[in-house]
PDB file of N, CA and C in Angstrom:
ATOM      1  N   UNK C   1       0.832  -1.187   0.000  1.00 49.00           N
ATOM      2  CA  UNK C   1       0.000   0.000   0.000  1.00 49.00           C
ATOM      3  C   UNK C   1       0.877   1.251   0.000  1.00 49.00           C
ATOM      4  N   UNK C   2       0.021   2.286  -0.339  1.00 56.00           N
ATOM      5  CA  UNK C   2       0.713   3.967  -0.700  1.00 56.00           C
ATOM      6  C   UNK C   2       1.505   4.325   1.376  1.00 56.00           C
ATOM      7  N   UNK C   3       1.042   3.987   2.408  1.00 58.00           N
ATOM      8  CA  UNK C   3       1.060   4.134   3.322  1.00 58.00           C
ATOM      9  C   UNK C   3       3.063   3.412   3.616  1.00 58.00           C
ATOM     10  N   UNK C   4       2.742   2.374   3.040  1.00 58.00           N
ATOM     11  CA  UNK C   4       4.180   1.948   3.895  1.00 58.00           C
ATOM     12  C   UNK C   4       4.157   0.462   4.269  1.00 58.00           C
ATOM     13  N   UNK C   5       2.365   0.225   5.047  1.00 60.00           N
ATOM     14  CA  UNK C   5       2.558  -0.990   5.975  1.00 60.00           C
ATOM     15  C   UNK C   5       2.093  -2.098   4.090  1.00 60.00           C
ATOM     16  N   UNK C   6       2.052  -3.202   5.162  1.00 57.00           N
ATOM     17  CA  UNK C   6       1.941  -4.116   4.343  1.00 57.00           C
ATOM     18  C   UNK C   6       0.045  -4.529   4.594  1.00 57.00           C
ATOM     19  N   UNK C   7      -0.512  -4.835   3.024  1.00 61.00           N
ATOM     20  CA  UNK C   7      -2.101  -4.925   3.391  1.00 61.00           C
ATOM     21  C   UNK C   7      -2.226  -5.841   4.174  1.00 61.00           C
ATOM     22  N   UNK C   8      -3.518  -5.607   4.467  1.00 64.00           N
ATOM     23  CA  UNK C   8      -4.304  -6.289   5.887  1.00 64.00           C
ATOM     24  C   UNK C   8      -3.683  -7.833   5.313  1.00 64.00           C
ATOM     25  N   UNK C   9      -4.463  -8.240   4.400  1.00 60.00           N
ATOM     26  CA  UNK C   9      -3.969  -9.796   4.518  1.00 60.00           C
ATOM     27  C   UNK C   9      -2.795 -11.048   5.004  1.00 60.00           C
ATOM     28  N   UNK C  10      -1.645  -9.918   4.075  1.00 57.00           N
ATOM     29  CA  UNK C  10      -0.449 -10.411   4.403  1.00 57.00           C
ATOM     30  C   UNK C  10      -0.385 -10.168   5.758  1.00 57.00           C
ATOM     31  N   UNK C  11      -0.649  -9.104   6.247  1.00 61.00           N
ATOM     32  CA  UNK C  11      -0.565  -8.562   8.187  1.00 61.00           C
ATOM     33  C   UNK C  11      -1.083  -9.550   8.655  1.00 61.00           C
ATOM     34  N   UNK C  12      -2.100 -10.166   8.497  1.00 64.00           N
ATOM     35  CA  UNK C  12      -2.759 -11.062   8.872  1.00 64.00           C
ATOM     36  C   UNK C  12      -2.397 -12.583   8.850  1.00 64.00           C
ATOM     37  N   UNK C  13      -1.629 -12.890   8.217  1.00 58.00           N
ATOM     38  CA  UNK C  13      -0.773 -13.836   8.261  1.00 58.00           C
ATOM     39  C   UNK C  13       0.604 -13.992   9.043  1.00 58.00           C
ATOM     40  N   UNK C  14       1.344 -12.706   9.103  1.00 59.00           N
ATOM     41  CA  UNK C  14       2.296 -12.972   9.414  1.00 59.00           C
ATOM     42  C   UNK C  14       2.040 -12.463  11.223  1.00 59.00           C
ATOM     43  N   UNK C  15       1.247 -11.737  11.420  1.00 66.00           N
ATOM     44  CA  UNK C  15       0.762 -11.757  12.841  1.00 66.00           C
ATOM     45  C   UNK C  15       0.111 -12.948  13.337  1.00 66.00           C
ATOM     46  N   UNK C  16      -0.579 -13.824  12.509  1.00 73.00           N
ATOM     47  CA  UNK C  16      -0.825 -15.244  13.191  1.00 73.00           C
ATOM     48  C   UNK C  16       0.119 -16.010  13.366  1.00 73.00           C
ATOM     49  N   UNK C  17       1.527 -16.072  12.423  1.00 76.00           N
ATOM     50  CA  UNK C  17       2.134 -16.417  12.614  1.00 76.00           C
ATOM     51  C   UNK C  17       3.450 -16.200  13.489  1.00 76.00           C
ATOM     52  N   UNK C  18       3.582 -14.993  13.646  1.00 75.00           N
ATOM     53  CA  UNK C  18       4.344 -14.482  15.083  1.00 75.00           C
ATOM     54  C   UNK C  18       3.871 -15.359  16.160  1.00 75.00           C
ATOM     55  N   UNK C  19       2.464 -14.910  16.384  1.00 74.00           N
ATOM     56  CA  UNK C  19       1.727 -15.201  17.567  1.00 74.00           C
ATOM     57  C   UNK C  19       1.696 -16.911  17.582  1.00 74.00           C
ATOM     58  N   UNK C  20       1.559 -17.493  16.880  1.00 78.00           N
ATOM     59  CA  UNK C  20       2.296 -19.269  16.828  1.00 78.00           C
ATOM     60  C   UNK C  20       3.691 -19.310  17.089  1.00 78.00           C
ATOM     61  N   UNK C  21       4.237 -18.609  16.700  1.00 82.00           N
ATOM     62  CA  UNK C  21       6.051 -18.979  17.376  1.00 82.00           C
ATOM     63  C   UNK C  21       6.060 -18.492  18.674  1.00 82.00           C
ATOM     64  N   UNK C  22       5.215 -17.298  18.836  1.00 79.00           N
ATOM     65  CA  UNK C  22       5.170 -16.732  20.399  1.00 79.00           C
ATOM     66  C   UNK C  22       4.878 -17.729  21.613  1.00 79.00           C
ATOM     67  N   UNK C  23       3.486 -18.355  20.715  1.00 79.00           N
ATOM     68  CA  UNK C  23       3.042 -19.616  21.688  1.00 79.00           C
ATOM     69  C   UNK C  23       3.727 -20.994  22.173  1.00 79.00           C
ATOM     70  N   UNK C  24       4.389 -21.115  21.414  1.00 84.00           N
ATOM     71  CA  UNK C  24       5.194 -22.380  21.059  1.00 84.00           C
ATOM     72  C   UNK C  24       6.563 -22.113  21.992  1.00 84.00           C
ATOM     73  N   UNK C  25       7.231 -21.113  21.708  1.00 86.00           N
ATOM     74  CA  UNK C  25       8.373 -20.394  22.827  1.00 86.00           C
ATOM     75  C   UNK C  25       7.885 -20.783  23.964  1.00 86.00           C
ATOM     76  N   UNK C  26       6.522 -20.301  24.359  1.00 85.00           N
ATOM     77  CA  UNK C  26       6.431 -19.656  25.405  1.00 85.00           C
ATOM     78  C   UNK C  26       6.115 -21.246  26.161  1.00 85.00           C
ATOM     79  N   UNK C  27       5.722 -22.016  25.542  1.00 87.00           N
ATOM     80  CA  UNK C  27       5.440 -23.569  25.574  1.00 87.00           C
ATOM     81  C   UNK C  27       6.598 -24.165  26.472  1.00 87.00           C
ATOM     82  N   UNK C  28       7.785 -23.987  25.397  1.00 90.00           N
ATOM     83  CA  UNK C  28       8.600 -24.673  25.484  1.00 90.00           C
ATOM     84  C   UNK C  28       9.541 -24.230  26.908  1.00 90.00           C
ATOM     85  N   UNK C  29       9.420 -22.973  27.147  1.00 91.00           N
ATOM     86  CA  UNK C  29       9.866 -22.003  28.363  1.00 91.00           C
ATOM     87  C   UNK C  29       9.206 -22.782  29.879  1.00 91.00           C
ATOM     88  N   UNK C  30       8.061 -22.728  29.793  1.00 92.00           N
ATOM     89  CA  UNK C  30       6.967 -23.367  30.565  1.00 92.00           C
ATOM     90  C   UNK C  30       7.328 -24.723  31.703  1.00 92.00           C
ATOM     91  N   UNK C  31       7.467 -25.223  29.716  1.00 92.00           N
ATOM     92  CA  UNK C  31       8.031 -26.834  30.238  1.00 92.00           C
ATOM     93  C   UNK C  31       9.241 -27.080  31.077  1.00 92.00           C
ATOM     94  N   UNK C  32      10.143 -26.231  30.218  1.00 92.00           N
ATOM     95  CA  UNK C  32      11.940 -25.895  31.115  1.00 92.00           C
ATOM     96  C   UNK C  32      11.590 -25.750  32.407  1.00 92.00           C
ATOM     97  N   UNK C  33      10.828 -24.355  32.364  1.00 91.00           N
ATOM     98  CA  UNK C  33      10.983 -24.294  33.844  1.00 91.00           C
ATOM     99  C   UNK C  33      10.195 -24.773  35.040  1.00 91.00           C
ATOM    100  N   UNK C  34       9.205 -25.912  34.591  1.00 92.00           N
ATOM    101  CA  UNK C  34       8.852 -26.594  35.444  1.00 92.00           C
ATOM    102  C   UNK C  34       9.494 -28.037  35.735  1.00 92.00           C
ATOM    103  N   UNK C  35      10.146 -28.681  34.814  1.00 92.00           N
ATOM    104  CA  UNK C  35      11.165 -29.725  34.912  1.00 92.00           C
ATOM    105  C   UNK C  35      12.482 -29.627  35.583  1.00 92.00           C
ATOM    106  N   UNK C  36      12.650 -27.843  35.669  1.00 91.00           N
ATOM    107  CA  UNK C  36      13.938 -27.804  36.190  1.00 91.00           C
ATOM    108  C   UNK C  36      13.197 -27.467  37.839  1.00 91.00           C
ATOM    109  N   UNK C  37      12.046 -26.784  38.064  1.00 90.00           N
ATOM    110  CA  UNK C  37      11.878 -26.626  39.233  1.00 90.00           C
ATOM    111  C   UNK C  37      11.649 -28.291  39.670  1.00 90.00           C
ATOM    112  N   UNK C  38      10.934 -29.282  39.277  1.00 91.00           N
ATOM    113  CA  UNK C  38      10.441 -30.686  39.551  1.00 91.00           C
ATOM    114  C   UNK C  38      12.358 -31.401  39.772  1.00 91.00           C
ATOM    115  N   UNK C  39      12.885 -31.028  39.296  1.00 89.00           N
ATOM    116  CA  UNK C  39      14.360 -32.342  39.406  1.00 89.00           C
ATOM    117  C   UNK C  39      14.967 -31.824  40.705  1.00 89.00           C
ATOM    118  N   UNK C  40      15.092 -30.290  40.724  1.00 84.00           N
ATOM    119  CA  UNK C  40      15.710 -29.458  42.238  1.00 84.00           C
ATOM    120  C   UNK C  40      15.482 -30.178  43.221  1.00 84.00           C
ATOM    121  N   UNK C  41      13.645 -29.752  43.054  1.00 88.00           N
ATOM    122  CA  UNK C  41      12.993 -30.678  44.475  1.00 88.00           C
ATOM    123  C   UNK C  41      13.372 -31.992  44.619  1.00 88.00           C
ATOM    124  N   UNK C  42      13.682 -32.538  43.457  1.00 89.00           N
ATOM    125  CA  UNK C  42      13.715 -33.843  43.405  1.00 89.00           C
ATOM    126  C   UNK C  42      14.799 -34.478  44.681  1.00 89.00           C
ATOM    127  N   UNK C  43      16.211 -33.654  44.026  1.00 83.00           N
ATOM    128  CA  UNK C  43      17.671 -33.622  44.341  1.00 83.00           C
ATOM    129  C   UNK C  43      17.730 -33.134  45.877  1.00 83.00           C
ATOM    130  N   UNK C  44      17.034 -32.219  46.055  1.00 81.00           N
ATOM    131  CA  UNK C  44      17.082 -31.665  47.348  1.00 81.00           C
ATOM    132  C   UNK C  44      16.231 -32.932  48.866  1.00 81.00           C
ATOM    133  N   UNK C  45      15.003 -33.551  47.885  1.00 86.00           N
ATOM    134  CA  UNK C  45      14.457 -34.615  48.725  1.00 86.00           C
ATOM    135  C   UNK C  45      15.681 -35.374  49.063  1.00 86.00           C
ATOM    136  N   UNK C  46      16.544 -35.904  47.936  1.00 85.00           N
ATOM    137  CA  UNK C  46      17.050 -37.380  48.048  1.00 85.00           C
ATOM    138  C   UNK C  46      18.267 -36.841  48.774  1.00 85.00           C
ATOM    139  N   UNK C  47      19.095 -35.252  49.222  1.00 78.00           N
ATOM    140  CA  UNK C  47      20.013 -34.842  49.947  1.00 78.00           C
ATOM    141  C   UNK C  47      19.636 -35.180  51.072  1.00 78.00           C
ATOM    142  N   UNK C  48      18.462 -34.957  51.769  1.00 80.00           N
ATOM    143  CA  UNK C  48      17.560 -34.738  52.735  1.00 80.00           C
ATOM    144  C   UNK C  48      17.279 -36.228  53.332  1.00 80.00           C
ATOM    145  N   UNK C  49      17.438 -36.883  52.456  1.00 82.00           N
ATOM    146  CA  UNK C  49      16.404 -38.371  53.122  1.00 82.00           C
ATOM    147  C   UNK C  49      18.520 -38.950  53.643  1.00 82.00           C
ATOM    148  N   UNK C  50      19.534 -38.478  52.962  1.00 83.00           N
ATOM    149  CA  UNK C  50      20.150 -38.759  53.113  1.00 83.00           C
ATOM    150  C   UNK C  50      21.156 -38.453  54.564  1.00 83.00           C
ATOM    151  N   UNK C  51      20.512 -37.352  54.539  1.00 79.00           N
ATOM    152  CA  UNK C  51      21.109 -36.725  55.889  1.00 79.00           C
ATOM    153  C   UNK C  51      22.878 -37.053  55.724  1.00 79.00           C
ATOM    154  N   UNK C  52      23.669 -36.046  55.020  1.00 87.00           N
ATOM    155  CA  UNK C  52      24.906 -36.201  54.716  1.00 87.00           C
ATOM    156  C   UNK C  52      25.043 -34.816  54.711  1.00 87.00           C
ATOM    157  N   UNK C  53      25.725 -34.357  55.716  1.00 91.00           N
ATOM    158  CA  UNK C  53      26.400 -33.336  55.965  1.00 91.00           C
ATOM    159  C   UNK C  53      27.154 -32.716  54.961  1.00 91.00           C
ATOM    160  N   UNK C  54      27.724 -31.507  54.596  1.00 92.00           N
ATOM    161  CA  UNK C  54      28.585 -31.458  52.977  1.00 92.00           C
ATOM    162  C   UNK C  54      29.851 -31.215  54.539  1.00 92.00           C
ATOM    163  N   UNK C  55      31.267 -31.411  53.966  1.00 92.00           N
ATOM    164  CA  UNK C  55      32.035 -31.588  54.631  1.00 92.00           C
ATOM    165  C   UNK C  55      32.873 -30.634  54.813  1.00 92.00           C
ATOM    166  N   UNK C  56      32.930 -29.890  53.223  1.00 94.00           N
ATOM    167  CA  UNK C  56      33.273 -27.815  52.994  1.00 94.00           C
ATOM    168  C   UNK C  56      32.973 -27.288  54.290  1.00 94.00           C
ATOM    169  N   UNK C  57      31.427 -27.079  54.067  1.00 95.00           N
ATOM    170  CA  UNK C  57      31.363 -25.996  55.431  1.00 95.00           C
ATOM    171  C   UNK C  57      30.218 -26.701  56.197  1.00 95.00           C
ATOM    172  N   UNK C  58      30.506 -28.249  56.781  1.00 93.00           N
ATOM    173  CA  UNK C  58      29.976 -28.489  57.936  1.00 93.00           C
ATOM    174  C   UNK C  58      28.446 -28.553  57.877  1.00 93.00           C
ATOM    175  N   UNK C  59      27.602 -28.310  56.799  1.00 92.00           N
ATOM    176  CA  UNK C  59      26.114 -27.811  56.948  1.00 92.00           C
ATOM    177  C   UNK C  59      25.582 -26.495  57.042  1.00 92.00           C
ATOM    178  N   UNK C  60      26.853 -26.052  57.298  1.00 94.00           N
ATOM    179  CA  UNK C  60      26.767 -24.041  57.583  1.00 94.00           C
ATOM    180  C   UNK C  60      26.338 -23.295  56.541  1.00 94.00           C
ATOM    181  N   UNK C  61      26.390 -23.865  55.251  1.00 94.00           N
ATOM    182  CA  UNK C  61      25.956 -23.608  53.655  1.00 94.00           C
ATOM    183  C   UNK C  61      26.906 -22.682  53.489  1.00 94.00           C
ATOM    184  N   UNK C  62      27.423 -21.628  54.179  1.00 96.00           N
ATOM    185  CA  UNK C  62      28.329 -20.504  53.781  1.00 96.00           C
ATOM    186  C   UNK C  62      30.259 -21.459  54.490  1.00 96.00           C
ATOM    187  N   UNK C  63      31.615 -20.860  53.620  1.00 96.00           N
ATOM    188  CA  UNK C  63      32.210 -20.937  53.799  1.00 96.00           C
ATOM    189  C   UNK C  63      33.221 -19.288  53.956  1.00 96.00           C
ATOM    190  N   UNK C  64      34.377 -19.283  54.624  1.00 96.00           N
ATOM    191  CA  UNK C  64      34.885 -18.307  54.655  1.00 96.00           C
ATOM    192  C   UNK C  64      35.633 -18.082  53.588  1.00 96.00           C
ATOM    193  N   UNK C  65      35.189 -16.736  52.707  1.00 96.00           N
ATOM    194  CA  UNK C  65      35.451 -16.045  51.650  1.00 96.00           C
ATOM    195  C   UNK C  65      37.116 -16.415  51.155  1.00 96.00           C
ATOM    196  N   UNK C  66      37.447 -17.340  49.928  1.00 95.00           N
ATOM    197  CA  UNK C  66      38.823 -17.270  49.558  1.00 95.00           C
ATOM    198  C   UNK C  66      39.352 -15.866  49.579  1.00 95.00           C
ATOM    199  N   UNK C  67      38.803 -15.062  48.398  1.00 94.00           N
ATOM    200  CA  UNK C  67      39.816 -14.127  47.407  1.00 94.00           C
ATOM    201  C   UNK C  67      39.741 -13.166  49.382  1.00 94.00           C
ATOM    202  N   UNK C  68      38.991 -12.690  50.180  1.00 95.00           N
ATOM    203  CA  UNK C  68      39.533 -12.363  51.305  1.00 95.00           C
ATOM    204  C   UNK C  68      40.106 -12.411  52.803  1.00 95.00           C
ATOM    205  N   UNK C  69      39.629 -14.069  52.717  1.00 95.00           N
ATOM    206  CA  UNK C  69      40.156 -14.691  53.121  1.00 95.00           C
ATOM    207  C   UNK C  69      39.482 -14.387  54.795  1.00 95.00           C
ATOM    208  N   UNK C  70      38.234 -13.883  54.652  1.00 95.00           N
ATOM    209  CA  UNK C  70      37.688 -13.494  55.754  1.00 95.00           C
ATOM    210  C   UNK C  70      37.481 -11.922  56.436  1.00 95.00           C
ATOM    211  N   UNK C  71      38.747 -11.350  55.863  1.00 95.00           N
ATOM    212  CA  UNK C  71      39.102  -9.371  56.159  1.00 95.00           C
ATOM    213  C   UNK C  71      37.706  -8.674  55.529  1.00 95.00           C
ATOM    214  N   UNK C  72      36.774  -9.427  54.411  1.00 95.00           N
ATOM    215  CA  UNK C  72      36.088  -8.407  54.108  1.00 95.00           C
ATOM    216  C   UNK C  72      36.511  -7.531  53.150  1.00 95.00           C
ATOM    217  N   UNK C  73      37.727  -7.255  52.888  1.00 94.00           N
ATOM    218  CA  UNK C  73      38.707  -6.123  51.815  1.00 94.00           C
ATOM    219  C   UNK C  73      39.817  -6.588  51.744  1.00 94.00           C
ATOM    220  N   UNK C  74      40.233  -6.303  50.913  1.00 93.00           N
ATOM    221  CA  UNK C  74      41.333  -6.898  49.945  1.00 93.00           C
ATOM    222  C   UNK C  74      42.089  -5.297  49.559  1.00 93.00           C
ATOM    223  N   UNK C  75      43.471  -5.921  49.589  1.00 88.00           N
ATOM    224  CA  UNK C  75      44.518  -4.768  49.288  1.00 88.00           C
ATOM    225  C   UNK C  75      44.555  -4.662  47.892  1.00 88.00           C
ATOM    226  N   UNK C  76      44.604  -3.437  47.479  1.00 83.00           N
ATOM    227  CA  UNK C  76      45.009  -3.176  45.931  1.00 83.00           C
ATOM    228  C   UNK C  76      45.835  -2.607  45.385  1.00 83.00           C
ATOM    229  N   UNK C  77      46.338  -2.534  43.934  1.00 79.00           N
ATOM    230  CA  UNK C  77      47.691  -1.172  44.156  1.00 79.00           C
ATOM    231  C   UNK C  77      47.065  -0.421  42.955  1.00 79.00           C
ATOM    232  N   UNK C  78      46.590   0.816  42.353  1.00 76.00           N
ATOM    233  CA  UNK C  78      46.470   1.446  41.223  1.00 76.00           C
ATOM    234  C   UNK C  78      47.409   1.617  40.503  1.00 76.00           C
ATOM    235  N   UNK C  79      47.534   1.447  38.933  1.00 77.00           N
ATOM    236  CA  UNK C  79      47.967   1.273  38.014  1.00 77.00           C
ATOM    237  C   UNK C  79      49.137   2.534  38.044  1.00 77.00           C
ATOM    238  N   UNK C  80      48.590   4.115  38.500  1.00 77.00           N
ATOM    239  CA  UNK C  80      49.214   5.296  38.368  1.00 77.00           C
ATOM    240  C   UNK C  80      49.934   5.185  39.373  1.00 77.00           C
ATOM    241  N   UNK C  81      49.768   4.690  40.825  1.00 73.00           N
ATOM    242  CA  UNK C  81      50.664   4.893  41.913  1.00 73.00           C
ATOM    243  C   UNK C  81      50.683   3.805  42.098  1.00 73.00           C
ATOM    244  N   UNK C  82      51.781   2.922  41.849  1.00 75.00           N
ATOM    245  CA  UNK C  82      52.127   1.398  42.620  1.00 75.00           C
ATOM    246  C   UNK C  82      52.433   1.296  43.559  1.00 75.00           C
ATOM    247  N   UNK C  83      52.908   2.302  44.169  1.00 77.00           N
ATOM    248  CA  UNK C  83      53.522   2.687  45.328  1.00 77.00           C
ATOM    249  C   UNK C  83      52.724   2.631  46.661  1.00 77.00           C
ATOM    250  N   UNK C  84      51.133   2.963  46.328  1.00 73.00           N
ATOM    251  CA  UNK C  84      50.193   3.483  46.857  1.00 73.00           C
ATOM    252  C   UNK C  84      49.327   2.149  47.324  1.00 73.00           C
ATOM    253  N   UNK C  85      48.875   1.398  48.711  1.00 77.00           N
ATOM    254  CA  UNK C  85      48.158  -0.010  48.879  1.00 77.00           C
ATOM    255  C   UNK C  85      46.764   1.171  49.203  1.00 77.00           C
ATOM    256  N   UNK C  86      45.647   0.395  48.761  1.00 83.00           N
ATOM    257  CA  UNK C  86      44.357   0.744  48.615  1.00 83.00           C
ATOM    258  C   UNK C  86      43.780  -0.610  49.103  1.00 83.00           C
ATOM    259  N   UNK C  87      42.760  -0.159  50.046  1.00 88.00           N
ATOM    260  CA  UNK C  87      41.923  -1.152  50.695  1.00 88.00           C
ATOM    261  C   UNK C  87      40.256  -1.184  50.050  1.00 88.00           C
ATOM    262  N   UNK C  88      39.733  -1.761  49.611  1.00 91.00           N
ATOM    263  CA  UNK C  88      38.612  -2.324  49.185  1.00 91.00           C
ATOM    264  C   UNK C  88      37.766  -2.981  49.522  1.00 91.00           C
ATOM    265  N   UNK C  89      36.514  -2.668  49.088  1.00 94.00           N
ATOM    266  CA  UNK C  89      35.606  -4.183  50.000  1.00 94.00           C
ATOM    267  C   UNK C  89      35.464  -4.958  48.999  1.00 94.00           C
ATOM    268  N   UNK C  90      35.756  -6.468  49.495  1.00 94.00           N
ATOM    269  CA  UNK C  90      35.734  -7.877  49.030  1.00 94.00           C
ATOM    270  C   UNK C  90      34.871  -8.139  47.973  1.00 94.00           C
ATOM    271  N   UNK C  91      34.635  -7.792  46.072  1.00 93.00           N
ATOM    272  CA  UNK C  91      34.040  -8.177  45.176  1.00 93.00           C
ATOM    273  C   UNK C  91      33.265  -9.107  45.035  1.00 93.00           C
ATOM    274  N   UNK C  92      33.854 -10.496  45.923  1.00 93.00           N
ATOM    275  CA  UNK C  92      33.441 -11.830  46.080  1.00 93.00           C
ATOM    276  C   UNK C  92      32.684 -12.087  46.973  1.00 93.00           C
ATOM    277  N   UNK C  93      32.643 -11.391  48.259  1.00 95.00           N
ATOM    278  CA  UNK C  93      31.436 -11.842  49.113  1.00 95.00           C
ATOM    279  C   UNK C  93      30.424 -10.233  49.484  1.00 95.00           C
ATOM    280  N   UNK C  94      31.307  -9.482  49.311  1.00 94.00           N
ATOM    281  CA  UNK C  94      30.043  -7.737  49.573  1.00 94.00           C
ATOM    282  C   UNK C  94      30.738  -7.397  50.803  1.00 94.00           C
ATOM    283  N   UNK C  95      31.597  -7.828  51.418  1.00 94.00           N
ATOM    284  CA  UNK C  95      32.447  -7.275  52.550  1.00 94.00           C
ATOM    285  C   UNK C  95      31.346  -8.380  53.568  1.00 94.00           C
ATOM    286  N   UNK C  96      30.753  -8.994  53.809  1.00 96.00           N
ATOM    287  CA  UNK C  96      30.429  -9.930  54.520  1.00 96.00           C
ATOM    288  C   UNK C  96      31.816 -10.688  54.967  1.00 96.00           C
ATOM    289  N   UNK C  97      32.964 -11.181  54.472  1.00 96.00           N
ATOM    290  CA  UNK C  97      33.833 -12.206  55.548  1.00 96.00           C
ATOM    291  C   UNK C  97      33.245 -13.999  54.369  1.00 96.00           C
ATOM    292  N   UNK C  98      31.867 -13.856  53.937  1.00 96.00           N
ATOM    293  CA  UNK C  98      31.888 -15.591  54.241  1.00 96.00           C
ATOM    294  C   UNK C  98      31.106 -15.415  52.661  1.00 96.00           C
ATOM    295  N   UNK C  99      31.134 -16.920  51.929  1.00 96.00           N
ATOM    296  CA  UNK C  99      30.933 -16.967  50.237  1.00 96.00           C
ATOM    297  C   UNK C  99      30.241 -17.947  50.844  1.00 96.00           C
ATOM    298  N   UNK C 100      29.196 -18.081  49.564  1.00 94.00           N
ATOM    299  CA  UNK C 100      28.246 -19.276  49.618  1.00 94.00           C
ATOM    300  C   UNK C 100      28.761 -20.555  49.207  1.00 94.00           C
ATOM    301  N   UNK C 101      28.850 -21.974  50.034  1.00 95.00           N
ATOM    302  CA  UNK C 101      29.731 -22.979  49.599  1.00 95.00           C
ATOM    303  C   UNK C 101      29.499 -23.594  48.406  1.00 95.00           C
ATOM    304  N   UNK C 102      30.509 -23.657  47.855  1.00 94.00           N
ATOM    305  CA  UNK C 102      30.653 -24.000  45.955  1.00 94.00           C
ATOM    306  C   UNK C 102      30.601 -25.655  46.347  1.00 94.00           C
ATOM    307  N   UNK C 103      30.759 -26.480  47.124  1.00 92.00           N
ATOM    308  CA  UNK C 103      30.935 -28.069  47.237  1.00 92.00           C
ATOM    309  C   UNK C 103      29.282 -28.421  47.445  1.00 92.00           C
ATOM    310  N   UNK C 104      28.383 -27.571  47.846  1.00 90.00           N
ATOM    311  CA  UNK C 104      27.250 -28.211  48.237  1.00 90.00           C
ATOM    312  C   UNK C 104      26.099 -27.322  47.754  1.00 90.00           C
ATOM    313  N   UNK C 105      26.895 -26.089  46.774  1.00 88.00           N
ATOM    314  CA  UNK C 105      25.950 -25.017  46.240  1.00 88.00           C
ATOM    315  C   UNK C 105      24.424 -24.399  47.391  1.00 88.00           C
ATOM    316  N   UNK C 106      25.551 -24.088  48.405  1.00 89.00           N
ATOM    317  CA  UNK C 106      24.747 -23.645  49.808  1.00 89.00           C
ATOM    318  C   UNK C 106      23.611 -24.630  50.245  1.00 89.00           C
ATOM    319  N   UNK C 107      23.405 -25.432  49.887  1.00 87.00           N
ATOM    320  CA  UNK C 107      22.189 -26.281  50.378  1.00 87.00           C
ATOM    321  C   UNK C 107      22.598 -27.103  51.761  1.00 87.00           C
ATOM    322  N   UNK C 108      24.009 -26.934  52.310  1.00 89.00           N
ATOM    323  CA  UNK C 108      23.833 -27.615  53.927  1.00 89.00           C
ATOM    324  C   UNK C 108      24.647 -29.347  53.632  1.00 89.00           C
ATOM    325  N   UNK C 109      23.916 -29.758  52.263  1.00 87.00           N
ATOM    326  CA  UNK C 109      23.790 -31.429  51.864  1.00 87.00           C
ATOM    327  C   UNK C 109      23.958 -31.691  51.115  1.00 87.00           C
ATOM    328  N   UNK C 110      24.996 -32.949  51.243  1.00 83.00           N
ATOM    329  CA  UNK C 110      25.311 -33.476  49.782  1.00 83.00           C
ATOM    330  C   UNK C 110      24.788 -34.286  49.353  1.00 83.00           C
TER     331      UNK C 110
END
């Protein structure tokens, strides 16, 4: 058409057909994320029935922060003054001291 868009018909097709790939995505999204919520629970029951401590951090789910090793901040040197130590808070845990344990992905159980 003189306008620009494309006539109704063709619009009409290719908007039903958006709206079928839309549905179908949105399908397939659905499914993901209820299979992945259904296996979690799953994994988390059979940790549970197991009663196995993770051995990292004891059941505590958190361990004490590597890169600070607990300080919370970490020393730095800037590029312009090497000369110069700069104190920071810890990137890796938020200046908290403690990281969430990577052996048992905080859940307490292995």
């Amino acid at each position: 058409s003189r306008d620009g868009r494309a006539p109704g018909a063709l619009r009409a097709v290719f908007g039903g057909f958006a709206g079928s790939v839309a549905f179908v995505v949105g399908g397939f999204a659905t499914i993901a994320a209820t299979t992945t919520a259904a296996s979690r629970a799953l994994v988390r029951r059979r940790r549970r029935a197991r009663n196995a401590r993770c051995a990292a951090c004891a059941g505590g789910k958190f361990v004490r922060c590597r890169t600070c090793r607990g300080k919370r901040a970490i020393e730095w040197q800037p590029l312009e003054a090497p000369t110069v130590d700069r104190l920071c808070l810890c990137p890796t845990c938020q200046g908290t001291g403690m990281a969430k344990c990577l052996n048992c992905l905080g859940d307490g159980l292995i």
